[in-house]
Amino acid sequence: MSHDARRYFDLPSPFPMKRGGELHGARVSYETWGKLSEARDNAVLILTGLSPSAHAASNEVDPSPGWWEAMIGPGKAIDTDHWFVICVNSLGSDKGSTCPASLDPATGEPYRLSFPELALEDVANAAHAAVGGLGIKQLACLIGCSMGGMSALAYMLLHPGSVHAHISVDTAPQAQPFAIAIRSLQREAIRLDPHWNNGQYDNEHYPDTGMSIARKLGVITYRSAMEWNGRFARIRLEAEQRDDNPFGFEFEVESYLEGHAQRFVRTFDPNSYLYLSRASDWFDIAEYGDGSIMEGLKRIRIKQAMVIGVSTDILFPLEQQEQIAEGLQAAGAAVEFVALDSPQGHDAFLVDIENYSRAIGGFLARL
């Protein structure tokens, strides 16, 4: 039986939100690995993509594998014999942090769509508060993956001096139109499911179809055409695996997406998905630089950074990682830029562990 290793940090109440409104009695969940040094100077914070929980790796309390299991632990790239590692579940996510499915203390009912508009700056501020709650003044390194990379940029901008070094993984300084378009379709699929019911669904009437389509759209963009070709080509399903409906599944790739979606659908709150998805669209570092991405990035004060991107990423293209690297360098950081050509696309950081480990482990060893 797996045990719950989550710990909880109560956010300051009221907790003001960037786009207006505030939360009362809110909290974020987090997990930790390794030991905090007496000087409290060996902390590494990981900010996650849209759907992962704080359970990035197994630990003594919860031995189940985490979403970045191969990366974190004794002797691994993020070496817990040396680093005290914290992974915070995003504010707005239903994996233990206050989110649209949480009870609103003012009404005793779930917030649903009365949850205040969520920005990645709020995610960053909540994570920063949790780190402060552990008595840590400055992170040795802040690692942000995908959406978490944007949250990490906000963290460093909003809290100068709170981060020594940064590892940016497959992310962007702002969403490009393609990423916004895909997320818009994902949200539309959820909203048009009659069971979504303006956010008022329950377990009996749940937007399974909308969530399934949203997840399939996501998975298509998380991988690359090269990988789809290599894995599935035009292989058709065996006759007994096909469904008999008109226009039903005929190709293996369709069946793969369906399996992926079914495993995901009931594991993530649809309203949380909508809020975090929209927060990803809204984030724009240029807001902090009078409309210029470069000027916004130049306001970040850190000593060292590694920016990792992958050439097959269609969601956060490599030129966006290059912008981050150039901006941090212009701000005075010593920056290493790593362009990988993993075939797995955006999700490569979860799959191509060998290459990401070499880069991340090498960087951390030099800190």
PDB file of C-alpha atoms in Angstrom, residues 55-358:
ATOM      1  CA  HIS A  55       5.467  13.293  -6.220  1.00  0.00           C
ATOM      2  CA  ALA A  56       8.463  13.681  -8.520  1.00  0.00           C
ATOM      3  CA  ALA A  57      10.242  10.620  -7.113  1.00  0.00           C
ATOM      4  CA  SER A  58       9.774   7.796  -4.635  1.00  0.00           C
ATOM      5  CA  ASN A  59      10.785   8.360  -1.039  1.00  0.00           C
ATOM      6  CA  GLU A  60      10.635   6.490   2.262  1.00  0.00           C
ATOM      7  CA  VAL A  61       7.038   7.487   2.940  1.00  0.00           C
ATOM      8  CA  ASP A  62       5.732   6.876  -0.576  1.00  0.00           C
ATOM      9  CA  PRO A  63       7.772   4.251  -2.473  1.00  0.00           C
ATOM     10  CA  SER A  64       5.663   4.510  -5.652  1.00  0.00           C
ATOM     11  CA  PRO A  65       7.638   5.828  -8.660  1.00  0.00           C
ATOM     12  CA  GLY A  66       7.360   9.580  -9.255  1.00  0.00           C
ATOM     13  CA  TRP A  67       6.988  11.389 -12.568  1.00  0.00           C
ATOM     14  CA  TRP A  68      10.759  12.135 -12.697  1.00  0.00           C
ATOM     15  CA  GLU A  69      11.850   8.976 -10.889  1.00  0.00           C
ATOM     16  CA  ALA A  70      14.918   8.352 -13.049  1.00  0.00           C
ATOM     17  CA  MET A  71      16.228  11.882 -12.434  1.00  0.00           C
ATOM     18  CA  ILE A  72      16.006  12.311  -8.634  1.00  0.00           C
ATOM     19  CA  GLY A  73      17.656  10.234  -5.913  1.00  0.00           C
ATOM     20  CA  PRO A  74      20.990   9.165  -4.402  1.00  0.00           C
ATOM     21  CA  GLY A  75      23.645   9.220  -7.109  1.00  0.00           C
ATOM     22  CA  LYS A  76      21.203  10.342  -9.815  1.00  0.00           C
ATOM     23  CA  ALA A  77      21.416  13.591 -11.811  1.00  0.00           C
ATOM     24  CA  ILE A  78      19.607  15.498  -9.044  1.00  0.00           C
ATOM     25  CA  ASP A  79      21.600  13.804  -6.296  1.00  0.00           C
ATOM     26  CA  THR A  80      19.679  13.680  -3.014  1.00  0.00           C
ATOM     27  CA  ASP A  81      22.866  12.747  -1.139  1.00  0.00           C
ATOM     28  CA  HIS A  82      23.963  16.313  -1.847  1.00  0.00           C
ATOM     29  CA  TRP A  83      20.832  18.361  -2.557  1.00  0.00           C
ATOM     30  CA  PHE A  84      17.680  18.967  -0.553  1.00  0.00           C
ATOM     31  CA  VAL A  85      15.035  18.678  -3.262  1.00  0.00           C
ATOM     32  CA  ILE A  86      11.555  20.211  -3.015  1.00  0.00           C
ATOM     33  CA  CYS A  87       8.761  19.751  -5.528  1.00  0.00           C
ATOM     34  CA  VAL A  88       5.728  21.999  -5.048  1.00  0.00           C
ATOM     35  CA  ASN A  89       2.337  21.169  -6.537  1.00  0.00           C
ATOM     36  CA  SER A  90       1.079  24.234  -8.420  1.00  0.00           C
ATOM     37  CA  LEU A  91      -1.542  26.416  -6.826  1.00  0.00           C
ATOM     38  CA  GLY A  92      -4.713  25.655  -8.800  1.00  0.00           C
ATOM     39  CA  SER A  93      -3.796  21.978  -9.276  1.00  0.00           C
ATOM     40  CA  ASP A  94      -5.992  19.331  -7.664  1.00  0.00           C
ATOM     41  CA  LYS A  95      -3.035  17.256  -6.437  1.00  0.00           C
ATOM     42  CA  GLY A  96      -3.230  18.632  -2.906  1.00  0.00           C
ATOM     43  CA  SER A  97      -3.060  22.387  -3.462  1.00  0.00           C
ATOM     44  CA  THR A  98      -5.999  24.780  -3.256  1.00  0.00           C
ATOM     45  CA  CYS A  99      -7.807  24.649  -6.598  1.00  0.00           C
ATOM     46  CA  PRO A 100     -11.288  25.101  -8.141  1.00  0.00           C
ATOM     47  CA  ALA A 101     -12.346  21.756  -6.635  1.00  0.00           C
ATOM     48  CA  SER A 102     -11.407  22.907  -3.104  1.00  0.00           C
ATOM     49  CA  LEU A 103     -14.030  24.140  -0.661  1.00  0.00           C
ATOM     50  CA  ASP A 104     -14.457  27.894  -0.527  1.00  0.00           C
ATOM     51  CA  PRO A 105     -14.383  28.720   3.209  1.00  0.00           C
ATOM     52  CA  ALA A 106     -16.890  31.547   2.563  1.00  0.00           C
ATOM     53  CA  THR A 107     -19.581  29.170   1.268  1.00  0.00           C
ATOM     54  CA  GLY A 108     -18.549  25.659   2.307  1.00  0.00           C
ATOM     55  CA  GLU A 109     -19.079  24.611  -1.325  1.00  0.00           C
ATOM     56  CA  PRO A 110     -16.403  23.891  -3.961  1.00  0.00           C
ATOM     57  CA  TYR A 111     -15.143  27.050  -5.670  1.00  0.00           C
ATOM     58  CA  ARG A 112     -15.631  25.701  -9.185  1.00  0.00           C
ATOM     59  CA  LEU A 113     -15.760  28.759 -11.477  1.00  0.00           C
ATOM     60  CA  SER A 114     -15.861  31.213  -8.580  1.00  0.00           C
ATOM     61  CA  PHE A 115     -12.153  30.452  -8.060  1.00  0.00           C
ATOM     62  CA  PRO A 116     -10.246  33.681  -8.831  1.00  0.00           C
ATOM     63  CA  GLU A 117      -8.523  33.971 -12.206  1.00  0.00           C
ATOM     64  CA  LEU A 118      -5.213  32.141 -11.917  1.00  0.00           C
ATOM     65  CA  ALA A 119      -1.861  33.395 -13.234  1.00  0.00           C
ATOM     66  CA  LEU A 120       1.484  31.590 -13.231  1.00  0.00           C
ATOM     67  CA  GLU A 121       2.718  34.469 -11.088  1.00  0.00           C
ATOM     68  CA  ASP A 122       0.318  33.166  -8.393  1.00  0.00           C
ATOM     69  CA  VAL A 123       1.808  29.685  -8.812  1.00  0.00           C
ATOM     70  CA  ALA A 124       5.287  31.215  -8.390  1.00  0.00           C
ATOM     71  CA  ASN A 125       4.335  33.289  -5.336  1.00  0.00           C
ATOM     72  CA  ALA A 126       2.738  30.278  -3.630  1.00  0.00           C
ATOM     73  CA  ALA A 127       5.854  28.152  -4.246  1.00  0.00           C
ATOM     74  CA  HIS A 128       8.079  30.962  -2.956  1.00  0.00           C
ATOM     75  CA  ALA A 129       6.003  31.195   0.220  1.00  0.00           C
ATOM     76  CA  ALA A 130       6.344  27.433   0.775  1.00  0.00           C
ATOM     77  CA  VAL A 131      10.138  27.612   0.324  1.00  0.00           C
ATOM     78  CA  GLY A 132      10.275  30.489   2.823  1.00  0.00           C
ATOM     79  CA  GLY A 133       8.195  28.375   5.200  1.00  0.00           C
ATOM     80  CA  LEU A 134      11.046  25.840   5.205  1.00  0.00           C
ATOM     81  CA  GLY A 135      13.413  28.576   6.352  1.00  0.00           C
ATOM     82  CA  ILE A 136      15.205  28.831   3.001  1.00  0.00           C
ATOM     83  CA  LYS A 137      16.270  32.339   1.968  1.00  0.00           C
ATOM     84  CA  GLN A 138      17.941  31.434  -1.331  1.00  0.00           C
ATOM     85  CA  LEU A 139      17.592  28.380  -3.539  1.00  0.00           C
ATOM     86  CA  ALA A 140      20.821  26.826  -4.763  1.00  0.00           C
ATOM     87  CA  CYS A 141      18.928  25.987  -7.952  1.00  0.00           C
ATOM     88  CA  LEU A 142      15.435  26.443  -9.339  1.00  0.00           C
ATOM     89  CA  ILE A 143      14.382  23.885 -11.973  1.00  0.00           C
ATOM     90  CA  GLY A 144      11.308  24.527 -14.117  1.00  0.00           C
ATOM     91  CA  CYS A 145       9.882  22.017 -16.576  1.00  0.00           C
ATOM     92  CA  SER A 146       7.398  22.983 -19.301  1.00  0.00           C
ATOM     93  CA  MET A 147       4.692  25.156 -17.658  1.00  0.00           C
ATOM     94  CA  GLY A 148       6.890  25.097 -14.539  1.00  0.00           C
ATOM     95  CA  GLY A 149       9.640  26.782 -16.530  1.00  0.00           C
ATOM     96  CA  MET A 150       7.357  29.774 -17.084  1.00  0.00           C
ATOM     97  CA  SER A 151       6.417  29.730 -13.386  1.00  0.00           C
ATOM     98  CA  ALA A 152      10.160  29.665 -12.618  1.00  0.00           C
ATOM     99  CA  LEU A 153      10.791  32.777 -14.726  1.00  0.00           C
ATOM    100  CA  ALA A 154       8.010  34.515 -12.776  1.00  0.00           C
ATOM    101  CA  TYR A 155       9.531  33.300  -9.484  1.00  0.00           C
ATOM    102  CA  MET A 156      12.934  34.804 -10.281  1.00  0.00           C
ATOM    103  CA  LEU A 157      11.448  38.069 -11.559  1.00  0.00           C
ATOM    104  CA  LEU A 158       9.132  38.582  -8.615  1.00  0.00           C
ATOM    105  CA  HIS A 159      11.615  37.520  -5.934  1.00  0.00           C
ATOM    106  CA  PRO A 160      15.040  38.966  -6.795  1.00  0.00           C
ATOM    107  CA  GLY A 161      17.915  37.375  -4.893  1.00  0.00           C
ATOM    108  CA  SER A 162      15.921  34.268  -4.010  1.00  0.00           C
ATOM    109  CA  VAL A 163      17.633  32.017  -6.582  1.00  0.00           C
ATOM    110  CA  HIS A 164      21.347  31.363  -7.194  1.00  0.00           C
ATOM    111  CA  ALA A 165      21.138  29.187 -10.324  1.00  0.00           C
ATOM    112  CA  HIS A 166      18.403  28.087 -12.727  1.00  0.00           C
ATOM    113  CA  ILE A 167      17.771  25.108 -15.011  1.00  0.00           C
ATOM    114  CA  SER A 168      15.149  25.818 -17.662  1.00  0.00           C
ATOM    115  CA  VAL A 169      13.703  22.656 -19.230  1.00  0.00           C
ATOM    116  CA  ASP A 170      11.622  22.666 -22.453  1.00  0.00           C
ATOM    117  CA  THR A 171       9.793  25.924 -21.756  1.00  0.00           C
ATOM    118  CA  ALA A 172       9.198  29.428 -23.123  1.00  0.00           C
ATOM    119  CA  PRO A 173       9.123  33.101 -22.111  1.00  0.00           C
ATOM    120  CA  GLN A 174       5.557  33.337 -23.477  1.00  0.00           C
ATOM    121  CA  ALA A 175       3.114  31.057 -25.280  1.00  0.00           C
ATOM    122  CA  GLN A 176       3.219  31.209 -29.070  1.00  0.00           C
ATOM    123  CA  PRO A 177      -0.012  31.211 -31.126  1.00  0.00           C
ATOM    124  CA  PHE A 178       0.271  27.480 -31.877  1.00  0.00           C
ATOM    125  CA  ALA A 179       0.428  26.578 -28.165  1.00  0.00           C
ATOM    126  CA  ILE A 180      -2.455  28.952 -27.373  1.00  0.00           C
ATOM    127  CA  ALA A 181      -4.511  27.498 -30.242  1.00  0.00           C
ATOM    128  CA  ILE A 182      -4.031  23.916 -29.035  1.00  0.00           C
ATOM    129  CA  ARG A 183      -4.879  24.802 -25.419  1.00  0.00           C
ATOM    130  CA  SER A 184      -7.915  26.755 -26.613  1.00  0.00           C
ATOM    131  CA  LEU A 185      -9.176  23.628 -28.402  1.00  0.00           C
ATOM    132  CA  GLN A 186      -8.509  21.545 -25.304  1.00  0.00           C
ATOM    133  CA  ARG A 187     -10.573  23.931 -23.190  1.00  0.00           C
ATOM    134  CA  GLU A 188     -13.312  24.020 -25.807  1.00  0.00           C
ATOM    135  CA  ALA A 189     -13.537  20.217 -25.804  1.00  0.00           C
ATOM    136  CA  ILE A 190     -14.085  20.286 -22.035  1.00  0.00           C
ATOM    137  CA  ARG A 191     -16.526  23.203 -22.073  1.00  0.00           C
ATOM    138  CA  LEU A 192     -18.630  21.705 -24.877  1.00  0.00           C
ATOM    139  CA  ASP A 193     -19.063  18.394 -23.055  1.00  0.00           C
ATOM    140  CA  PRO A 194     -22.671  18.674 -21.767  1.00  0.00           C
ATOM    141  CA  HIS A 195     -21.572  17.028 -18.519  1.00  0.00           C
ATOM    142  CA  TRP A 196     -19.168  19.896 -17.832  1.00  0.00           C
ATOM    143  CA  ASN A 197     -22.302  21.906 -17.051  1.00  0.00           C
ATOM    144  CA  ASN A 198     -20.618  25.268 -16.550  1.00  0.00           C
ATOM    145  CA  GLY A 199     -18.199  23.696 -14.088  1.00  0.00           C
ATOM    146  CA  GLN A 200     -20.970  22.061 -12.023  1.00  0.00           C
ATOM    147  CA  TYR A 201     -20.153  18.406 -12.782  1.00  0.00           C
ATOM    148  CA  ASP A 202     -19.974  15.524 -10.299  1.00  0.00           C
ATOM    149  CA  ASN A 203     -18.808  11.907 -10.408  1.00  0.00           C
ATOM    150  CA  GLU A 204     -22.129  10.768 -11.865  1.00  0.00           C
ATOM    151  CA  HIS A 205     -22.151  13.449 -14.554  1.00  0.00           C
ATOM    152  CA  TYR A 206     -18.536  14.013 -15.490  1.00  0.00           C
ATOM    153  CA  PRO A 207     -17.050  15.493 -18.694  1.00  0.00           C
ATOM    154  CA  ASP A 208     -15.183  12.287 -19.605  1.00  0.00           C
ATOM    155  CA  THR A 209     -15.455  12.871 -23.363  1.00  0.00           C
ATOM    156  CA  GLY A 210     -14.223  16.470 -23.195  1.00  0.00           C
ATOM    157  CA  MET A 211     -11.300  15.541 -20.951  1.00  0.00           C
ATOM    158  CA  SER A 212     -10.439  12.625 -23.222  1.00  0.00           C
ATOM    159  CA  ILE A 213     -10.273  14.810 -26.337  1.00  0.00           C
ATOM    160  CA  ALA A 214      -8.315  17.482 -24.440  1.00  0.00           C
ATOM    161  CA  ARG A 215      -5.762  14.891 -23.347  1.00  0.00           C
ATOM    162  CA  LYS A 216      -5.424  13.441 -26.850  1.00  0.00           C
ATOM    163  CA  LEU A 217      -4.758  16.901 -28.272  1.00  0.00           C
ATOM    164  CA  GLY A 218      -2.131  17.411 -25.591  1.00  0.00           C
ATOM    165  CA  VAL A 219      -0.399  14.080 -26.200  1.00  0.00           C
ATOM    166  CA  ILE A 220      -0.238  14.800 -29.940  1.00  0.00           C
ATOM    167  CA  THR A 221       1.678  18.034 -29.232  1.00  0.00           C
ATOM    168  CA  TYR A 222       3.874  16.567 -26.469  1.00  0.00           C
ATOM    169  CA  ARG A 223       5.490  14.163 -28.951  1.00  0.00           C
ATOM    170  CA  SER A 224       6.900  14.764 -32.431  1.00  0.00           C
ATOM    171  CA  ALA A 225       5.818  13.626 -35.908  1.00  0.00           C
ATOM    172  CA  MET A 226       9.123  11.791 -36.111  1.00  0.00           C
ATOM    173  CA  GLU A 227       8.227   9.728 -33.071  1.00  0.00           C
ATOM    174  CA  TRP A 228       4.672   9.024 -34.267  1.00  0.00           C
ATOM    175  CA  ASN A 229       6.092   7.778 -37.581  1.00  0.00           C
ATOM    176  CA  GLY A 230       8.682   5.621 -35.880  1.00  0.00           C
ATOM    177  CA  ARG A 231       6.302   4.095 -33.364  1.00  0.00           C
ATOM    178  CA  PHE A 232       3.123   3.589 -35.332  1.00  0.00           C
ATOM    179  CA  ALA A 233       3.717   4.194 -39.041  1.00  0.00           C
ATOM    180  CA  ARG A 234       0.374   3.272 -40.683  1.00  0.00           C
ATOM    181  CA  ILE A 235      -0.102   0.060 -38.735  1.00  0.00           C
ATOM    182  CA  ARG A 236      -3.740  -0.966 -38.538  1.00  0.00           C
ATOM    183  CA  LEU A 237      -5.413  -2.649 -35.594  1.00  0.00           C
ATOM    184  CA  GLU A 238      -6.282  -6.353 -35.768  1.00  0.00           C
ATOM    185  CA  ALA A 239      -9.899  -6.902 -36.791  1.00  0.00           C
ATOM    186  CA  GLU A 240     -10.967  -7.855 -33.241  1.00  0.00           C
ATOM    187  CA  GLN A 241      -9.386  -4.708 -31.776  1.00  0.00           C
ATOM    188  CA  ARG A 242     -11.359  -2.333 -33.996  1.00  0.00           C
ATOM    189  CA  ASP A 243     -14.639  -0.891 -32.876  1.00  0.00           C
ATOM    190  CA  ASP A 244     -17.660  -1.485 -35.091  1.00  0.00           C
ATOM    191  CA  ASN A 245     -18.930   2.089 -35.047  1.00  0.00           C
ATOM    192  CA  PRO A 246     -18.918   4.027 -38.303  1.00  0.00           C
ATOM    193  CA  PHE A 247     -15.567   5.850 -38.518  1.00  0.00           C
ATOM    194  CA  GLY A 248     -14.332   3.987 -35.408  1.00  0.00           C
ATOM    195  CA  PHE A 249     -10.673   3.380 -34.541  1.00  0.00           C
ATOM    196  CA  GLU A 250      -8.754   1.621 -37.286  1.00  0.00           C
ATOM    197  CA  PHE A 251      -5.106   2.615 -36.783  1.00  0.00           C
ATOM    198  CA  GLU A 252      -2.802   1.773 -33.890  1.00  0.00           C
ATOM    199  CA  VAL A 253      -2.060   5.429 -33.213  1.00  0.00           C
ATOM    200  CA  GLU A 254      -5.780   6.052 -32.553  1.00  0.00           C
ATOM    201  CA  SER A 255      -5.893   3.197 -30.073  1.00  0.00           C
ATOM    202  CA  TYR A 256      -2.737   4.460 -28.351  1.00  0.00           C
ATOM    203  CA  LEU A 257      -4.242   7.925 -27.869  1.00  0.00           C
ATOM    204  CA  GLU A 258      -7.466   6.425 -26.523  1.00  0.00           C
ATOM    205  CA  GLY A 259      -5.553   4.370 -23.943  1.00  0.00           C
ATOM    206  CA  HIS A 260      -3.547   7.417 -22.890  1.00  0.00           C
ATOM    207  CA  ALA A 261      -6.700   9.501 -22.517  1.00  0.00           C
ATOM    208  CA  GLN A 262      -8.570   6.863 -20.531  1.00  0.00           C
ATOM    209  CA  ARG A 263      -5.725   6.605 -18.028  1.00  0.00           C
ATOM    210  CA  PHE A 264      -5.768  10.381 -17.557  1.00  0.00           C
ATOM    211  CA  VAL A 265      -9.443  11.357 -17.604  1.00  0.00           C
ATOM    212  CA  ARG A 266     -10.460  10.860 -13.970  1.00  0.00           C
ATOM    213  CA  THR A 267      -7.072  11.685 -12.506  1.00  0.00           C
ATOM    214  CA  PHE A 268      -7.231  15.462 -12.989  1.00  0.00           C
ATOM    215  CA  ASP A 269      -9.994  17.921 -12.153  1.00  0.00           C
ATOM    216  CA  PRO A 270     -11.438  19.434 -15.370  1.00  0.00           C
ATOM    217  CA  ASN A 271     -11.814  22.923 -13.888  1.00  0.00           C
ATOM    218  CA  SER A 272      -8.210  22.837 -12.619  1.00  0.00           C
ATOM    219  CA  TYR A 273      -7.185  21.873 -16.141  1.00  0.00           C
ATOM    220  CA  LEU A 274      -9.031  24.891 -17.560  1.00  0.00           C
ATOM    221  CA  TYR A 275      -7.520  27.311 -15.044  1.00  0.00           C
ATOM    222  CA  LEU A 276      -3.920  26.127 -15.411  1.00  0.00           C
ATOM    223  CA  SER A 277      -4.237  25.941 -19.196  1.00  0.00           C
ATOM    224  CA  ARG A 278      -5.435  29.525 -19.405  1.00  0.00           C
ATOM    225  CA  ALA A 279      -2.722  30.653 -16.953  1.00  0.00           C
ATOM    226  CA  SER A 280      -0.148  29.175 -19.365  1.00  0.00           C
ATOM    227  CA  ASP A 281      -1.608  31.223 -22.233  1.00  0.00           C
ATOM    228  CA  TRP A 282      -1.588  34.439 -20.227  1.00  0.00           C
ATOM    229  CA  PHE A 283       2.009  34.283 -19.025  1.00  0.00           C
ATOM    230  CA  ASP A 284       4.255  36.709 -20.875  1.00  0.00           C
ATOM    231  CA  ILE A 285       7.669  37.815 -19.653  1.00  0.00           C
ATOM    232  CA  ALA A 286       7.456  40.784 -22.034  1.00  0.00           C
ATOM    233  CA  GLU A 287       4.963  42.332 -19.568  1.00  0.00           C
ATOM    234  CA  TYR A 288       7.975  42.962 -17.331  1.00  0.00           C
ATOM    235  CA  GLY A 289      10.060  44.545 -20.095  1.00  0.00           C
ATOM    236  CA  ASP A 290       7.773  47.170 -21.654  1.00  0.00           C
ATOM    237  CA  GLY A 291       6.640  44.714 -24.303  1.00  0.00           C
ATOM    238  CA  SER A 292      10.080  43.199 -24.924  1.00  0.00           C
ATOM    239  CA  ILE A 293      10.898  39.583 -24.023  1.00  0.00           C
ATOM    240  CA  MET A 294      14.599  40.450 -23.912  1.00  0.00           C
ATOM    241  CA  GLU A 295      14.075  43.400 -21.564  1.00  0.00           C
ATOM    242  CA  GLY A 296      11.839  41.295 -19.315  1.00  0.00           C
ATOM    243  CA  LEU A 297      14.440  38.527 -19.069  1.00  0.00           C
ATOM    244  CA  LYS A 298      17.167  41.103 -18.388  1.00  0.00           C
ATOM    245  CA  ARG A 299      15.466  41.896 -15.088  1.00  0.00           C
ATOM    246  CA  ILE A 300      16.229  38.412 -13.743  1.00  0.00           C
ATOM    247  CA  ARG A 301      19.258  38.399 -11.459  1.00  0.00           C
ATOM    248  CA  ILE A 302      20.919  34.993 -11.106  1.00  0.00           C
ATOM    249  CA  LYS A 303      24.520  33.772 -11.269  1.00  0.00           C
ATOM    250  CA  GLN A 304      24.284  30.685 -13.497  1.00  0.00           C
ATOM    251  CA  ALA A 305      21.763  29.034 -15.760  1.00  0.00           C
ATOM    252  CA  MET A 306      21.365  26.059 -18.029  1.00  0.00           C
ATOM    253  CA  VAL A 307      18.675  26.230 -20.690  1.00  0.00           C
ATOM    254  CA  ILE A 308      17.708  22.901 -22.251  1.00  0.00           C
ATOM    255  CA  GLY A 309      15.495  22.513 -25.289  1.00  0.00           C
ATOM    256  CA  VAL A 310      14.783  19.844 -27.855  1.00  0.00           C
ATOM    257  CA  SER A 311      14.715  20.372 -31.617  1.00  0.00           C
ATOM    258  CA  THR A 312      11.554  18.280 -32.087  1.00  0.00           C
ATOM    259  CA  ASP A 313       9.437  20.295 -29.596  1.00  0.00           C
ATOM    260  CA  ILE A 314       6.475  21.842 -31.447  1.00  0.00           C
ATOM    261  CA  LEU A 315       4.813  23.235 -28.309  1.00  0.00           C
ATOM    262  CA  PHE A 316       7.803  25.213 -26.989  1.00  0.00           C
ATOM    263  CA  PRO A 317      10.109  25.456 -30.050  1.00  0.00           C
ATOM    264  CA  LEU A 318      13.871  25.591 -29.640  1.00  0.00           C
ATOM    265  CA  GLU A 319      14.074  29.254 -30.656  1.00  0.00           C
ATOM    266  CA  GLN A 320      12.065  30.077 -27.523  1.00  0.00           C
ATOM    267  CA  GLN A 321      14.658  28.343 -25.345  1.00  0.00           C
ATOM    268  CA  GLU A 322      17.318  30.335 -27.222  1.00  0.00           C
ATOM    269  CA  GLN A 323      15.495  33.550 -26.286  1.00  0.00           C
ATOM    270  CA  ILE A 324      15.608  32.566 -22.609  1.00  0.00           C
ATOM    271  CA  ALA A 325      19.326  31.748 -22.830  1.00  0.00           C
ATOM    272  CA  GLU A 326      20.132  35.044 -24.574  1.00  0.00           C
ATOM    273  CA  GLY A 327      18.038  37.065 -22.134  1.00  0.00           C
ATOM    274  CA  LEU A 328      19.577  35.513 -19.010  1.00  0.00           C
ATOM    275  CA  GLN A 329      23.037  35.983 -20.497  1.00  0.00           C
ATOM    276  CA  ALA A 330      22.285  39.642 -21.220  1.00  0.00           C
ATOM    277  CA  ALA A 331      21.205  39.950 -17.577  1.00  0.00           C
ATOM    278  CA  GLY A 332      24.680  38.850 -16.494  1.00  0.00           C
ATOM    279  CA  ALA A 333      24.259  35.129 -15.798  1.00  0.00           C
ATOM    280  CA  ALA A 334      26.761  32.529 -17.005  1.00  0.00           C
ATOM    281  CA  VAL A 335      24.498  30.523 -19.329  1.00  0.00           C
ATOM    282  CA  GLU A 336      24.924  27.102 -20.899  1.00  0.00           C
ATOM    283  CA  PHE A 337      22.551  26.310 -23.749  1.00  0.00           C
ATOM    284  CA  VAL A 338      21.843  22.662 -24.524  1.00  0.00           C
ATOM    285  CA  ALA A 339      19.932  21.764 -27.699  1.00  0.00           C
ATOM    286  CA  LEU A 340      19.037  18.079 -27.775  1.00  0.00           C
ATOM    287  CA  ASP A 341      17.686  16.252 -30.810  1.00  0.00           C
ATOM    288  CA  SER A 342      15.654  13.639 -28.931  1.00  0.00           C
ATOM    289  CA  PRO A 343      12.880  12.311 -31.202  1.00  0.00           C
ATOM    290  CA  GLN A 344      10.266  12.473 -28.409  1.00  0.00           C
ATOM    291  CA  GLY A 345       9.407  16.158 -28.782  1.00  0.00           C
ATOM    292  CA  HIS A 346       8.239  18.225 -25.818  1.00  0.00           C
ATOM    293  CA  ASP A 347       7.975  15.194 -23.521  1.00  0.00           C
ATOM    294  CA  ALA A 348      11.632  14.265 -24.096  1.00  0.00           C
ATOM    295  CA  PHE A 349      12.558  15.442 -20.581  1.00  0.00           C
ATOM    296  CA  LEU A 350      10.370  12.635 -19.198  1.00  0.00           C
ATOM    297  CA  VAL A 351      11.645  10.002 -21.647  1.00  0.00           C
ATOM    298  CA  ASP A 352      15.186  10.728 -22.855  1.00  0.00           C
ATOM    299  CA  ILE A 353      16.543  10.490 -19.331  1.00  0.00           C
ATOM    300  CA  GLU A 354      20.100   9.693 -20.415  1.00  0.00           C
ATOM    301  CA  ASN A 355      20.669  12.982 -22.256  1.00  0.00           C
ATOM    302  CA  TYR A 356      18.759  15.163 -19.787  1.00  0.00           C
ATOM    303  CA  SER A 357      20.549  13.491 -16.850  1.00  0.00           C
ATOM    304  CA  ARG A 358      23.927  14.198 -18.384  1.00  0.00           C
TER     305      ARG A 358
END
